[in-house]
Coordinates of C-alpha atoms and ligand atoms in Angstrom, one line a residue:
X308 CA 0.0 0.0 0.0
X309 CA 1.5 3.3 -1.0
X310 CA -0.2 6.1 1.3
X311 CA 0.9 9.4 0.0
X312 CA -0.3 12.1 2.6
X313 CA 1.6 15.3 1.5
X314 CA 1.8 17.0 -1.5
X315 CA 5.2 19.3 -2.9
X316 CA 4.0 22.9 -2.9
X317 CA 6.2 26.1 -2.7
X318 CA 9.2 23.7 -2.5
X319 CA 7.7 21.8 0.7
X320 CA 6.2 18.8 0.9
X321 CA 3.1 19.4 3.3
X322 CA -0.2 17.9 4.0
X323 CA -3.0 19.7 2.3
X324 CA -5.8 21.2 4.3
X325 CA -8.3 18.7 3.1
X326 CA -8.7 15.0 5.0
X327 CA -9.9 13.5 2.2
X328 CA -8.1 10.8 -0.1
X329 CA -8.3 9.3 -3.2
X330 CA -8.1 5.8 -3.4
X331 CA -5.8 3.9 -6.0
X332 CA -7.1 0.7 -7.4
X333 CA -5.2 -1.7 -9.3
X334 CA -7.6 -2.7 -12.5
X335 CA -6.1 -6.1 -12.2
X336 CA -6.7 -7.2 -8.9
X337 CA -9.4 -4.3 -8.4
X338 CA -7.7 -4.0 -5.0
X339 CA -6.8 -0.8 -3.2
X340 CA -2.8 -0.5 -3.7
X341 CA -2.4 3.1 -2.2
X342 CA -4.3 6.8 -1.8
X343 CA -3.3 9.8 -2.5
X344 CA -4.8 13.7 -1.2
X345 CA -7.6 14.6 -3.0
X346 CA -7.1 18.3 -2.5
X347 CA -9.6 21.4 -2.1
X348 CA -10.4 24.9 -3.8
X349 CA -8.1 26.3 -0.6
X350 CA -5.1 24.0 -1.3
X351 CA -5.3 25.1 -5.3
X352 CA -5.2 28.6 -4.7
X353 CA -1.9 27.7 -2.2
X354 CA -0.4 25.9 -4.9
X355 CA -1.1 29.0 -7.7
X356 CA -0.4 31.2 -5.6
X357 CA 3.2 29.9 -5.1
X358 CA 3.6 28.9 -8.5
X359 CA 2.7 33.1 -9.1
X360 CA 5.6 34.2 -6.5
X361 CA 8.1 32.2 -7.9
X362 CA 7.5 33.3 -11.3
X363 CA 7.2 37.4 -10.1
X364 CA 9.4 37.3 -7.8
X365 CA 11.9 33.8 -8.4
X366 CA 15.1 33.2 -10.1
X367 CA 13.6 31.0 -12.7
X368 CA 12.1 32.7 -15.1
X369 CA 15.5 35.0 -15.6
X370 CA 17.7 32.0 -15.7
X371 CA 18.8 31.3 -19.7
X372 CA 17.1 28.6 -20.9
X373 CA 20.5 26.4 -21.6
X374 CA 20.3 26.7 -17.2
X375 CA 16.8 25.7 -17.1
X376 CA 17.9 22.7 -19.1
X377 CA 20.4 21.9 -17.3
X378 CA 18.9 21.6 -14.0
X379 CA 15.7 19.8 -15.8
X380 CA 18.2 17.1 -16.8
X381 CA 19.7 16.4 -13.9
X382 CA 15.9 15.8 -12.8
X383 CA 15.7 13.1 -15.7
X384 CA 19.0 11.4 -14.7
X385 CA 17.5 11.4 -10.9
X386 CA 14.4 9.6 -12.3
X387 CA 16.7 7.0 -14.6
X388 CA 17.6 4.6 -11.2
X389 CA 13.8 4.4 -10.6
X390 CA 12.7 3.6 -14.0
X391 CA 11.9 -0.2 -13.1
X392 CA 9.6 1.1 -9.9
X393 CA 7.8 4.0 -11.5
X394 CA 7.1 1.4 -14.7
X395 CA 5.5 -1.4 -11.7
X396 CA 3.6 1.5 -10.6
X397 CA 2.3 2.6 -13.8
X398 CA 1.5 -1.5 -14.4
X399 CA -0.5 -1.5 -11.1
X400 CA -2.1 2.3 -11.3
X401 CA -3.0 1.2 -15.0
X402 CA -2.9 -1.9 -15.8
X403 CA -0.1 -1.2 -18.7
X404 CA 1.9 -4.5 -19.4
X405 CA 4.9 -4.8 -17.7
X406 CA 6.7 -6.0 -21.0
X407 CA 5.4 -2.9 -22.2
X408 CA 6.4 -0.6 -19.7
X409 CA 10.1 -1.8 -19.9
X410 CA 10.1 0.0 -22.9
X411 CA 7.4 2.9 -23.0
X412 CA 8.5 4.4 -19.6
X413 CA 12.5 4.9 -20.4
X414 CA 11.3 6.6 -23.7
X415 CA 9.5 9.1 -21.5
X416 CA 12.6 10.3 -20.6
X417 CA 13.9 10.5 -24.1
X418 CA 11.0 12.5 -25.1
X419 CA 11.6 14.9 -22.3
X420 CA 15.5 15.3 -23.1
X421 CA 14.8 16.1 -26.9
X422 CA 12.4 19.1 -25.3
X423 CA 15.3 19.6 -23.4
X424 CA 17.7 20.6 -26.5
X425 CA 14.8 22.6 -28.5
X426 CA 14.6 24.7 -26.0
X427 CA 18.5 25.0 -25.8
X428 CA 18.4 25.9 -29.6
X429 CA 15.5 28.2 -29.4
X430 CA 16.5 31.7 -30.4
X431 CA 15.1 33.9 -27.6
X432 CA 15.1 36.8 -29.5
X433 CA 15.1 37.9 -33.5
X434 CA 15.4 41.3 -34.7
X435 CA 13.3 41.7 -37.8
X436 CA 14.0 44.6 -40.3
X437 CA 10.6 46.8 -41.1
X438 CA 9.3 49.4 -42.7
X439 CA 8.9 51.0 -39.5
X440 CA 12.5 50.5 -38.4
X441 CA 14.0 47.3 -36.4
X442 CA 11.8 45.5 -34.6
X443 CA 12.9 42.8 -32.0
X444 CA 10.7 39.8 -31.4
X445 CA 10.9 38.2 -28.2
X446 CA 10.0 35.5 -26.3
X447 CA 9.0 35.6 -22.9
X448 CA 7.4 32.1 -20.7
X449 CA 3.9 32.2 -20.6
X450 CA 4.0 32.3 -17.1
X451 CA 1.8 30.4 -14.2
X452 CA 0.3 27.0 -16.4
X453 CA -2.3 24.4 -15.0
X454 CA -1.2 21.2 -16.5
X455 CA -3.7 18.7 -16.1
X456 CA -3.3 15.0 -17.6
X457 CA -5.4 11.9 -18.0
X458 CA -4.5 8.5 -16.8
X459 CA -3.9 6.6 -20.0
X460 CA 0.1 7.3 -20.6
X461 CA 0.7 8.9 -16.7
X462 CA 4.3 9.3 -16.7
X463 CA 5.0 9.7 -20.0
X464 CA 2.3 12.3 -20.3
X465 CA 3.2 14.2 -17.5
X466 CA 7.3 14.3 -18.7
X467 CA 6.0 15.9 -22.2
X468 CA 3.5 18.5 -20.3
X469 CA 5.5 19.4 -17.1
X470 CA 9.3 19.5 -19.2
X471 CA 8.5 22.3 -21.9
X472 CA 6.4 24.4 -19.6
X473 CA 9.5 24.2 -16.8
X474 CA 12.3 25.0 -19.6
X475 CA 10.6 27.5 -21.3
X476 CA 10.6 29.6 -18.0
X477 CA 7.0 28.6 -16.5
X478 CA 5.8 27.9 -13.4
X479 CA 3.5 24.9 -12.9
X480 CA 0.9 23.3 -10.7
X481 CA 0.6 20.0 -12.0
X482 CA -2.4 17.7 -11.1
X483 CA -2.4 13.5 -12.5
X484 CA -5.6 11.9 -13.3
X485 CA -7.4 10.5 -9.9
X486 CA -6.7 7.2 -11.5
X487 CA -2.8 7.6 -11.3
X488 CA -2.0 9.7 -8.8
X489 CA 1.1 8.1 -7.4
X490 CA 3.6 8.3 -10.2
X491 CA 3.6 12.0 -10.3
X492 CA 5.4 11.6 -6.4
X493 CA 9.1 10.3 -7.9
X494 CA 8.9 13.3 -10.6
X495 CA 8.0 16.2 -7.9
X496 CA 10.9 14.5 -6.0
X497 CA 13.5 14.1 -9.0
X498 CA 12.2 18.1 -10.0
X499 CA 12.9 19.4 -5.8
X500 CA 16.4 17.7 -5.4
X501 CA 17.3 18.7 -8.9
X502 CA 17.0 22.3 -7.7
X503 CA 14.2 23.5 -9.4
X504 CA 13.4 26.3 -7.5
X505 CA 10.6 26.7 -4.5
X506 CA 7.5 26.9 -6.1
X507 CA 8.1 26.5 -9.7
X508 CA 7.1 22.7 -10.0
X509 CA 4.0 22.1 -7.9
X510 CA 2.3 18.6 -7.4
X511 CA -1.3 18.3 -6.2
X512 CA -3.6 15.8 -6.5
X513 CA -7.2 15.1 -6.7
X514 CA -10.5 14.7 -8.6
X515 CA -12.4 17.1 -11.4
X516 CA -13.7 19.1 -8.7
X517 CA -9.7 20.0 -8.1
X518 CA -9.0 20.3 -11.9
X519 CA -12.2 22.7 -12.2
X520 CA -10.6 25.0 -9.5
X521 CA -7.3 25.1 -10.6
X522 CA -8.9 26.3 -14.2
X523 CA -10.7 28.6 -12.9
X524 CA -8.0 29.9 -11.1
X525 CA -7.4 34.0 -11.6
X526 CA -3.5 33.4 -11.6
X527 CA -3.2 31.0 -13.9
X528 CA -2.1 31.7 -17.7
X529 CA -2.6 29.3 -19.2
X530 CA -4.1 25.3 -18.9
X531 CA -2.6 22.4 -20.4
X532 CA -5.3 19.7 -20.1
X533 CA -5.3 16.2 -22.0
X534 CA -8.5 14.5 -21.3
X535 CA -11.7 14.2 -22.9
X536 CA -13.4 16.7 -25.4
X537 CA -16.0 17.0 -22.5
X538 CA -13.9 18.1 -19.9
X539 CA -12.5 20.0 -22.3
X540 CA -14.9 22.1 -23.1
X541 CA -15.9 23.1 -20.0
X542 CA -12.3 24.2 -19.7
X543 CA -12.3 26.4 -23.0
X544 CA -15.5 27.9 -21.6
X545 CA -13.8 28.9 -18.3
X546 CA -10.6 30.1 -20.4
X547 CA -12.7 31.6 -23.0
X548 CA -14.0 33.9 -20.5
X549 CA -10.7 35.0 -18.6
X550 CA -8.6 34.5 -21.9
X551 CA -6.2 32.0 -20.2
X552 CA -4.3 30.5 -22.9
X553 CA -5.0 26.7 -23.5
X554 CA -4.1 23.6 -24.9
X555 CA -6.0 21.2 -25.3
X556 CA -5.6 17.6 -26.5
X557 CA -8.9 15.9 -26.4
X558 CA -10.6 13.0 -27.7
X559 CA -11.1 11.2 -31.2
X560 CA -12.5 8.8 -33.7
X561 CA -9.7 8.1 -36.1
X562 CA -10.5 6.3 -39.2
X563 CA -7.9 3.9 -40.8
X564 CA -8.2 4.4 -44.6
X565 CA -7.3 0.6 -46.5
X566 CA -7.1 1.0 -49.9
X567 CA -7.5 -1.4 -52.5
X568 CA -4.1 -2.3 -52.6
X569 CA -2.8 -2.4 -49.2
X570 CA -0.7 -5.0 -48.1
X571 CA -2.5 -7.2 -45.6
X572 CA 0.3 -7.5 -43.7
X573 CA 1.6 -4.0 -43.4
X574 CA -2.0 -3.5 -42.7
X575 CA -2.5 -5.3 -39.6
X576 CA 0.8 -4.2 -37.8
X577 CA -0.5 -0.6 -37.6
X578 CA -4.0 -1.9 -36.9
X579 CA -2.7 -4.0 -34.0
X580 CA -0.5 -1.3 -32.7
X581 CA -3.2 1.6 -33.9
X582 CA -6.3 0.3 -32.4
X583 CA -5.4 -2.2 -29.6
X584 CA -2.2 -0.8 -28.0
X585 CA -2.6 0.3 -24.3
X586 CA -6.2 -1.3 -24.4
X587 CA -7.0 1.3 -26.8
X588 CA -7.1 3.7 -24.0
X589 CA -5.2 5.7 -26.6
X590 CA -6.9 9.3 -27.9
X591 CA -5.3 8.5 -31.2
X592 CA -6.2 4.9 -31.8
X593 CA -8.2 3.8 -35.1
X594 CA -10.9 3.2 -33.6
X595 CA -13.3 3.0 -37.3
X596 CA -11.5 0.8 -40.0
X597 CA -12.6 1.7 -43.6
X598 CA -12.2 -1.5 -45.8
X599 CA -12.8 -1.7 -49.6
X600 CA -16.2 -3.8 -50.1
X601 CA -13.9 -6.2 -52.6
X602 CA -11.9 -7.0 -49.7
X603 CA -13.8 -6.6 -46.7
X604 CA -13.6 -10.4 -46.0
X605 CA -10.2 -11.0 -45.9
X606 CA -9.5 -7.8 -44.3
X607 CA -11.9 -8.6 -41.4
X608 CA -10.4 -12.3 -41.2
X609 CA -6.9 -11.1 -40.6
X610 CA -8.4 -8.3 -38.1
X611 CA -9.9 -10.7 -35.8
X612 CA -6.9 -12.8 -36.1
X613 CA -5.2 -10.1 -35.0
X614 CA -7.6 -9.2 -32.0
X615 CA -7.6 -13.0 -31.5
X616 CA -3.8 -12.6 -30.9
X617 CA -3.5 -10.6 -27.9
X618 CA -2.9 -12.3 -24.9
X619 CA -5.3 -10.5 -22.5
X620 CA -4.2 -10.8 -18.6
X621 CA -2.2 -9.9 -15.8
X622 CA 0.0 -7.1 -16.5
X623 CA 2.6 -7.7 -14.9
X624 CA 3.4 -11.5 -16.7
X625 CA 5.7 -11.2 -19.1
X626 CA 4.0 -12.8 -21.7
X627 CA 0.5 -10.2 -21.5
X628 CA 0.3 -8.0 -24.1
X629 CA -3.5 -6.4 -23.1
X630 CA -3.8 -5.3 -19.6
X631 CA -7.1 -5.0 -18.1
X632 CA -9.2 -1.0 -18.6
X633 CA -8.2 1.6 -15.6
X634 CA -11.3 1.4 -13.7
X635 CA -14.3 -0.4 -13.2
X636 CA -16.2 3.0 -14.4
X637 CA -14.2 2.9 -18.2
X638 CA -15.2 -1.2 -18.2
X639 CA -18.5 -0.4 -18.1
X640 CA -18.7 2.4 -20.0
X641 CA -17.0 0.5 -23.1
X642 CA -19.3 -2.4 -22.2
X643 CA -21.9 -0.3 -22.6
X644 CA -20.8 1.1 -26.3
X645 CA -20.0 -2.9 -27.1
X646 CA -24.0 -3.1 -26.2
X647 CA -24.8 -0.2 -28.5
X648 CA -23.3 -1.1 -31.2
X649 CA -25.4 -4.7 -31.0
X650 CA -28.5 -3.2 -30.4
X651 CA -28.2 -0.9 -33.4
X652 CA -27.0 -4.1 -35.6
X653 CA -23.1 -4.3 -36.4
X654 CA -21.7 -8.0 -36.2
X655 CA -19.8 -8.7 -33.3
X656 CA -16.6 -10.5 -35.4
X657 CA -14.7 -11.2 -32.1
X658 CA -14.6 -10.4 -28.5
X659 CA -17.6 -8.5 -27.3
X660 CA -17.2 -8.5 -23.3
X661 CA -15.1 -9.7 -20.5
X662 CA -12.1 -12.5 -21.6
X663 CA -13.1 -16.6 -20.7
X664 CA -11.1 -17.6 -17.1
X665 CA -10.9 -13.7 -16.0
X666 CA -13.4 -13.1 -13.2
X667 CA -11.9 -10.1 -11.8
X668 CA -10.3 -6.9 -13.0
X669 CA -11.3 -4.6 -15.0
X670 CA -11.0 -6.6 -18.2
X671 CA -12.6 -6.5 -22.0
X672 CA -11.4 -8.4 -24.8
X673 CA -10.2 -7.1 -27.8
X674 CA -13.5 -6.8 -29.8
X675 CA -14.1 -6.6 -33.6
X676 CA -17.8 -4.8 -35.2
X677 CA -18.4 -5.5 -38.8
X678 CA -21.4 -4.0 -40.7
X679 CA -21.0 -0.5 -39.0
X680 CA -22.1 2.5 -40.4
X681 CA -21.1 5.9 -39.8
X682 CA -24.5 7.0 -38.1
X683 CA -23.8 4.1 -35.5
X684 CA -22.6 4.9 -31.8
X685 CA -19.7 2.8 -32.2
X686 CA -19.2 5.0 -35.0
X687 CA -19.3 8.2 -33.7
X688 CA -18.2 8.4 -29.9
X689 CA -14.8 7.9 -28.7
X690 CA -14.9 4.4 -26.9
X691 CA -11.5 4.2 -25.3
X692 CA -11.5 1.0 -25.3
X693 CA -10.1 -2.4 -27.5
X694 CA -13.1 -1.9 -29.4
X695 CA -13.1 -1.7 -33.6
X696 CA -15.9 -0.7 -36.1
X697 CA -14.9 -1.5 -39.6
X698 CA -17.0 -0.2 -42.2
X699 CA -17.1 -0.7 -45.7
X700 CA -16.6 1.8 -48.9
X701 CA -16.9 2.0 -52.2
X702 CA -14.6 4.5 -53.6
X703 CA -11.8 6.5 -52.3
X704 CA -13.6 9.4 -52.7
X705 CA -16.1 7.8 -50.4
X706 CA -13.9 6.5 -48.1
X707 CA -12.1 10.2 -47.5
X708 CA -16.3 11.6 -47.0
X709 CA -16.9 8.5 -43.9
X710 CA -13.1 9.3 -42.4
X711 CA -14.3 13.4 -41.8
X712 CA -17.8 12.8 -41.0
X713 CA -17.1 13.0 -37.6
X714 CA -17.2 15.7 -34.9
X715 CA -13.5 14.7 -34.2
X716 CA -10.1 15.1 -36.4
X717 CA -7.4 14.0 -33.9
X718 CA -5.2 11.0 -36.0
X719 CA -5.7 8.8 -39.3
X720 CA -3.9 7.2 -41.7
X721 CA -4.1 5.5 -45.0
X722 CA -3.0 2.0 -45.8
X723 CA -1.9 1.4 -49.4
X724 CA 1.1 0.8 -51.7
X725 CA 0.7 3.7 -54.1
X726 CA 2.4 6.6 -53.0
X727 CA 0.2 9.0 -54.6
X728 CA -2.7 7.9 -53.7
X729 CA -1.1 8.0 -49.9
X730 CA -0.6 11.6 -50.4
X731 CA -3.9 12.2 -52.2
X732 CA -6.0 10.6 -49.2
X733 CA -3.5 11.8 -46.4
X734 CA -4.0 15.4 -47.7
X735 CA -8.3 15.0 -47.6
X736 CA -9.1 14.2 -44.9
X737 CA -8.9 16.8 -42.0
X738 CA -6.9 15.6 -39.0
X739 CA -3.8 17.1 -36.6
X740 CA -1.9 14.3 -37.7
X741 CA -1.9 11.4 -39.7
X742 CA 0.5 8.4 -40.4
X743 CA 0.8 6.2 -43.7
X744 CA 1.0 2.3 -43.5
X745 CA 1.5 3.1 -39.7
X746 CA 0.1 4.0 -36.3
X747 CA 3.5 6.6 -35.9
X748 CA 3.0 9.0 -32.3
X749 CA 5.8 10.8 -33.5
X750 CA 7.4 12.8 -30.5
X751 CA 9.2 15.2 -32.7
X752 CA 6.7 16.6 -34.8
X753 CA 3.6 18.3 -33.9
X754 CA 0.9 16.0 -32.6
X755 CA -2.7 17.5 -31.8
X756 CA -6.6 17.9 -33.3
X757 CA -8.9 19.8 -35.4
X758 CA -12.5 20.5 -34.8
X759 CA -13.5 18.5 -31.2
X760 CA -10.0 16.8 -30.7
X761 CA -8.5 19.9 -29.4
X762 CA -6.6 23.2 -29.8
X763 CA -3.0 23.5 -29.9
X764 CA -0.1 21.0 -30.1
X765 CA 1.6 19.1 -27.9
X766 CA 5.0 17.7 -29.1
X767 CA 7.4 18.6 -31.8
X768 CA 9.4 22.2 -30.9
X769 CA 6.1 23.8 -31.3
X770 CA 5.2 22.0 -27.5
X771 CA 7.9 23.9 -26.6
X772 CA 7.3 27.1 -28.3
X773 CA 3.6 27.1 -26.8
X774 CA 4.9 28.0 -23.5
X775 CA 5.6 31.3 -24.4
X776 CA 4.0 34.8 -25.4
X777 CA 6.0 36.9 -27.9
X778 CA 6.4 40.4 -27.3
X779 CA 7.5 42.9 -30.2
X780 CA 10.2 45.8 -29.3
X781 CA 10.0 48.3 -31.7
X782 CA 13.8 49.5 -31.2
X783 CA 15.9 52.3 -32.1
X784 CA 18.8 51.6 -34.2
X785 CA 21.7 51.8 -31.6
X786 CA 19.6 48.8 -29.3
X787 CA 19.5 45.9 -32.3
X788 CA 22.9 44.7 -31.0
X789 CA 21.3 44.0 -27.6
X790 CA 19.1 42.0 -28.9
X791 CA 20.2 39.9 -31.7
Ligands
NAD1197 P1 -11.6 13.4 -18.1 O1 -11.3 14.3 -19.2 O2 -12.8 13.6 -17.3 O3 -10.4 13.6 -17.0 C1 -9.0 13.9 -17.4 C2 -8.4 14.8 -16.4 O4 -9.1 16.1 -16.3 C3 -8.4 14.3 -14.9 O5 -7.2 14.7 -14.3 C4 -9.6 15.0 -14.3 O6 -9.5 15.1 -12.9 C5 -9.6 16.3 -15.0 N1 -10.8 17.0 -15.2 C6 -12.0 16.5 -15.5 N2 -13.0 17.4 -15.7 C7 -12.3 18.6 -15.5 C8 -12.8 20.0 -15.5 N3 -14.0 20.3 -15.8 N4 -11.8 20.9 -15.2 C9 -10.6 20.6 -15.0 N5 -10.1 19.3 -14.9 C10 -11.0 18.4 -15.1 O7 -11.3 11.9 -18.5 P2 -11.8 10.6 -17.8 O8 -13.0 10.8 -17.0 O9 -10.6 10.1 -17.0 O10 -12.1 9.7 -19.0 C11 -13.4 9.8 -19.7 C12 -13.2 9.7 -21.1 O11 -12.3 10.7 -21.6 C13 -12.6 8.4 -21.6 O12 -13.6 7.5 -21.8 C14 -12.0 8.9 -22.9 O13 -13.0 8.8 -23.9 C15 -11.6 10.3 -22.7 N6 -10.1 10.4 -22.5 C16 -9.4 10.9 -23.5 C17 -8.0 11.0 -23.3 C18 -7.1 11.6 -24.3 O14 -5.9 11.3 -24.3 N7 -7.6 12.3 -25.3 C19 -7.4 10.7 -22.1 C20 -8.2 10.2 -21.0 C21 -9.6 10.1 -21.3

């Protein structure tokens, strides 16, 4: 049992004001494995209000950002001993594979380091020649940001939010998903002994109610919140109305294009990857497949054979590759979309509930619709689960119209041999991001959505670059060398 009672804020670890906890319950065993504070308006507006000192009144912000970096990687190498613990804590918190997690969690810190040298490299000022005389353009951190992240990726996610906000000069108050609460403890540790400075990095923890405050908060600039497009849009409603910045990456509904030519093998490596990874708790899976009608049956053969393949079980044997969902709330709610999608008649193909010999944990097997159509539930909301609608098309043309007929536009991708035709379809339909005869989350390019899935991006240098405002100096002549 890991009881966590005390929370780092202003450089202290201290107890919040509120008694109340949120308990952490491993999906697998569905078992209480630790708590953690669930924290109150007050204990928000402590930790804003010392994440506002230290950027007023704190070295931070006036530090270069080659300092910030280096302090922000000895945080990373502090974290590198505990790699193998955070990963068995993410495996019990989540229910992510422990085979998985070997790998997943190190990249984290990867990820975090390549922020790390972007913002080295990033010019903090330009002078631009106008018509009007020299002009400098600077950038200056943001200042006091609200990261909030979900519980799907919980250390990985929290590296890529907390690291570019931190080096670009920000302070933070950082609240994990009530799900995952725990593995935000080693990075508040690894960020306070690396010597980030006394209210810069702030951890609290605790439910919506907690997130809403901190939103809401007058003294925060800006929120970086990954979650659902609901949550989200209460968010942009409360940032609308103070203009807080924001950035949002929310849900989606990507569509996996196969053309008529794809190669069935190449095919079901990104499908298996794209649309079953992480127990598809992944805002970027494919969960609609678009198959050509002329090859809809051996497509859907090798899908279930793929879904078929998974071996569904205890994280933390070596030879699971599908962990159970987070919580008994996201098992029912995908149980419930599995039941929609029956009721309004797609063919379950595979799976379809809880896995033979697993009678507890939070578990649903990977689960294959044929027959969907667009207008369908399955269709149209994001399930966040291991769940797959394949529907079939005609033409490409048609294939392009099902892929954007959705309130979402967060990932997609196109599955073919024909370069052109790659380009033609990648280009049509209207996502953030899309990958070609792939499921690619490619860390160094900008990842985010259109329309519902979001505003805003969050990797690439522009993750980095979002962290600040720019501010023009019109300049006299004689000051350009002081800038440039
Ligand atoms: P959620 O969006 O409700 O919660 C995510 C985070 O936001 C948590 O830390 C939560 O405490 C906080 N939060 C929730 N409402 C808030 C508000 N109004 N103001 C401030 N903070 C708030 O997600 P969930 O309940 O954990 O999952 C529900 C659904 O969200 C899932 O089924 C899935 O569809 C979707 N989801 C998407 C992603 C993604 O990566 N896009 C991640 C997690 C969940």
């Amino acid at each position: 049992m890991i009881v966590r009672e005390e929370l780092l804020v202003d450089g202290e670890w201290r107890k919040p004001s509120s008694a109340a906890r949120i308990p952490v319950i491993d999906p697998t065993t569905e078992e209480s494995i630790g708590e953690a504070p669930d924290v109150d308006a007050a204990d928000v507006d402590t930790a804003v209000r010392a994440a506002r000192r230290s950027f007023t009144d704190g070295p931070w912000r006036r530090l270069s950002e080659g300092e910030r970096a280096d302090v922000l990687e000895r945080a990373l190498s502090l974290l590198e001993p505990r790699l193998d613990e955070i990963g068995r804590l993410v495996t019990a918190e989540m229910g992510l594979p422990s085979s998985i997690a070997g790998i997943q969690i190190p990249g984290g810190l990867h990820v975090a380091r390549w922020f790390l040298d972007v913002a080295r490299n990033l010019p903090r000022s330009e002078v631009r020649q106008t018509q009007y005389g020299p002009a400098a353009v600077v950038r200056e951190p943001i200042g006091v940001v609200a990261s909030i992240a979900p519980w799907n990726g919980p250390f990985n996610m929290a590296l890529s939010k907390i690291f570019p906000a931190l080096v670009s000069g920000c302070s933070v108050v950082y609240k994990p998903a009530p799900e995952t609460p725990l593995d935000g403890f080693p990075i508040a540790e690894a960020l306070a002994e690396a010597g980030v400075p006394a209210g810069v990095f702030n951890l609290i923890t605790g439910d919506r109610q907690a997130g809403a405050a901190l939103v809401a908060h007058p003294e925060v600039d800006k929120v970086s919140f990954t979650g659902s497009t609901a949550a989200g849009r209460e968010i942009g409603r409360e940032c609308g109305a103070s203009f807080k910045r924001m950035q949002l990456e929310l849900g989606g509904k990507s569509a996996a294009i196969v053309l008529e030519d794809a190669d069935v093998s190449t095919t079901m490596q990104g499908l298996a990857m794209g649309s079953f990874f992480n127990t598809g708790q992944v805002c970027a899976s494919f969960s609609r497949v678009l198959v050509p009608r002329a090859r809809e049956d051996e497509m859907v053969g090798a899908l279930v054979a793929t879904a078929e393949s998974f071996v569904v079980g205890d994280p933390t044997d070596p030879a699971t590759t599908m962990g159970p969902l987070v919580s008994a709330r996201q098992r029912d709610k995908v149980l419930s979309l599995i039941e929609a999608g029956r009721a309004e008649g797609a063919v379950l193909a595979t799976g379809g509930g809880a896995p033979a010999g697993l009678d507890r944990g939070f578990f649903v097997a990977p689960t294959v619709f044929t027959g969907a159509t667009n207008d369908m539930r399955i269709s149209r909301e994001e399930i966040f689960g291991p769940v797959v609608a394949v529907q079939t098309y005609d033409s490409e043309d048609e294939a392009i119209k099902i892929a954007n007929d959705s309130e979402y536009g967060l990932h997609g991708a196109v599955f073919t041999t024909d370069d052109e035709a790659a380009a033609r379809v990648a280009r049509a339909v209207r996502t953030g991001t899309f990958s070609v005869n792939s499921f690619t989350y490619n860390t160094e390019a900008p990842f985010g959505g259109v329309k519902c899935s979001g505003v805003g991006r969050d990797t690439g240098q522009e993750a980095v670059e979002a962290y600040y405002e720019l501010k023009t100096i019109n300049l006299t002549p004689s000051m350009e060398r002081l800038f440039s």
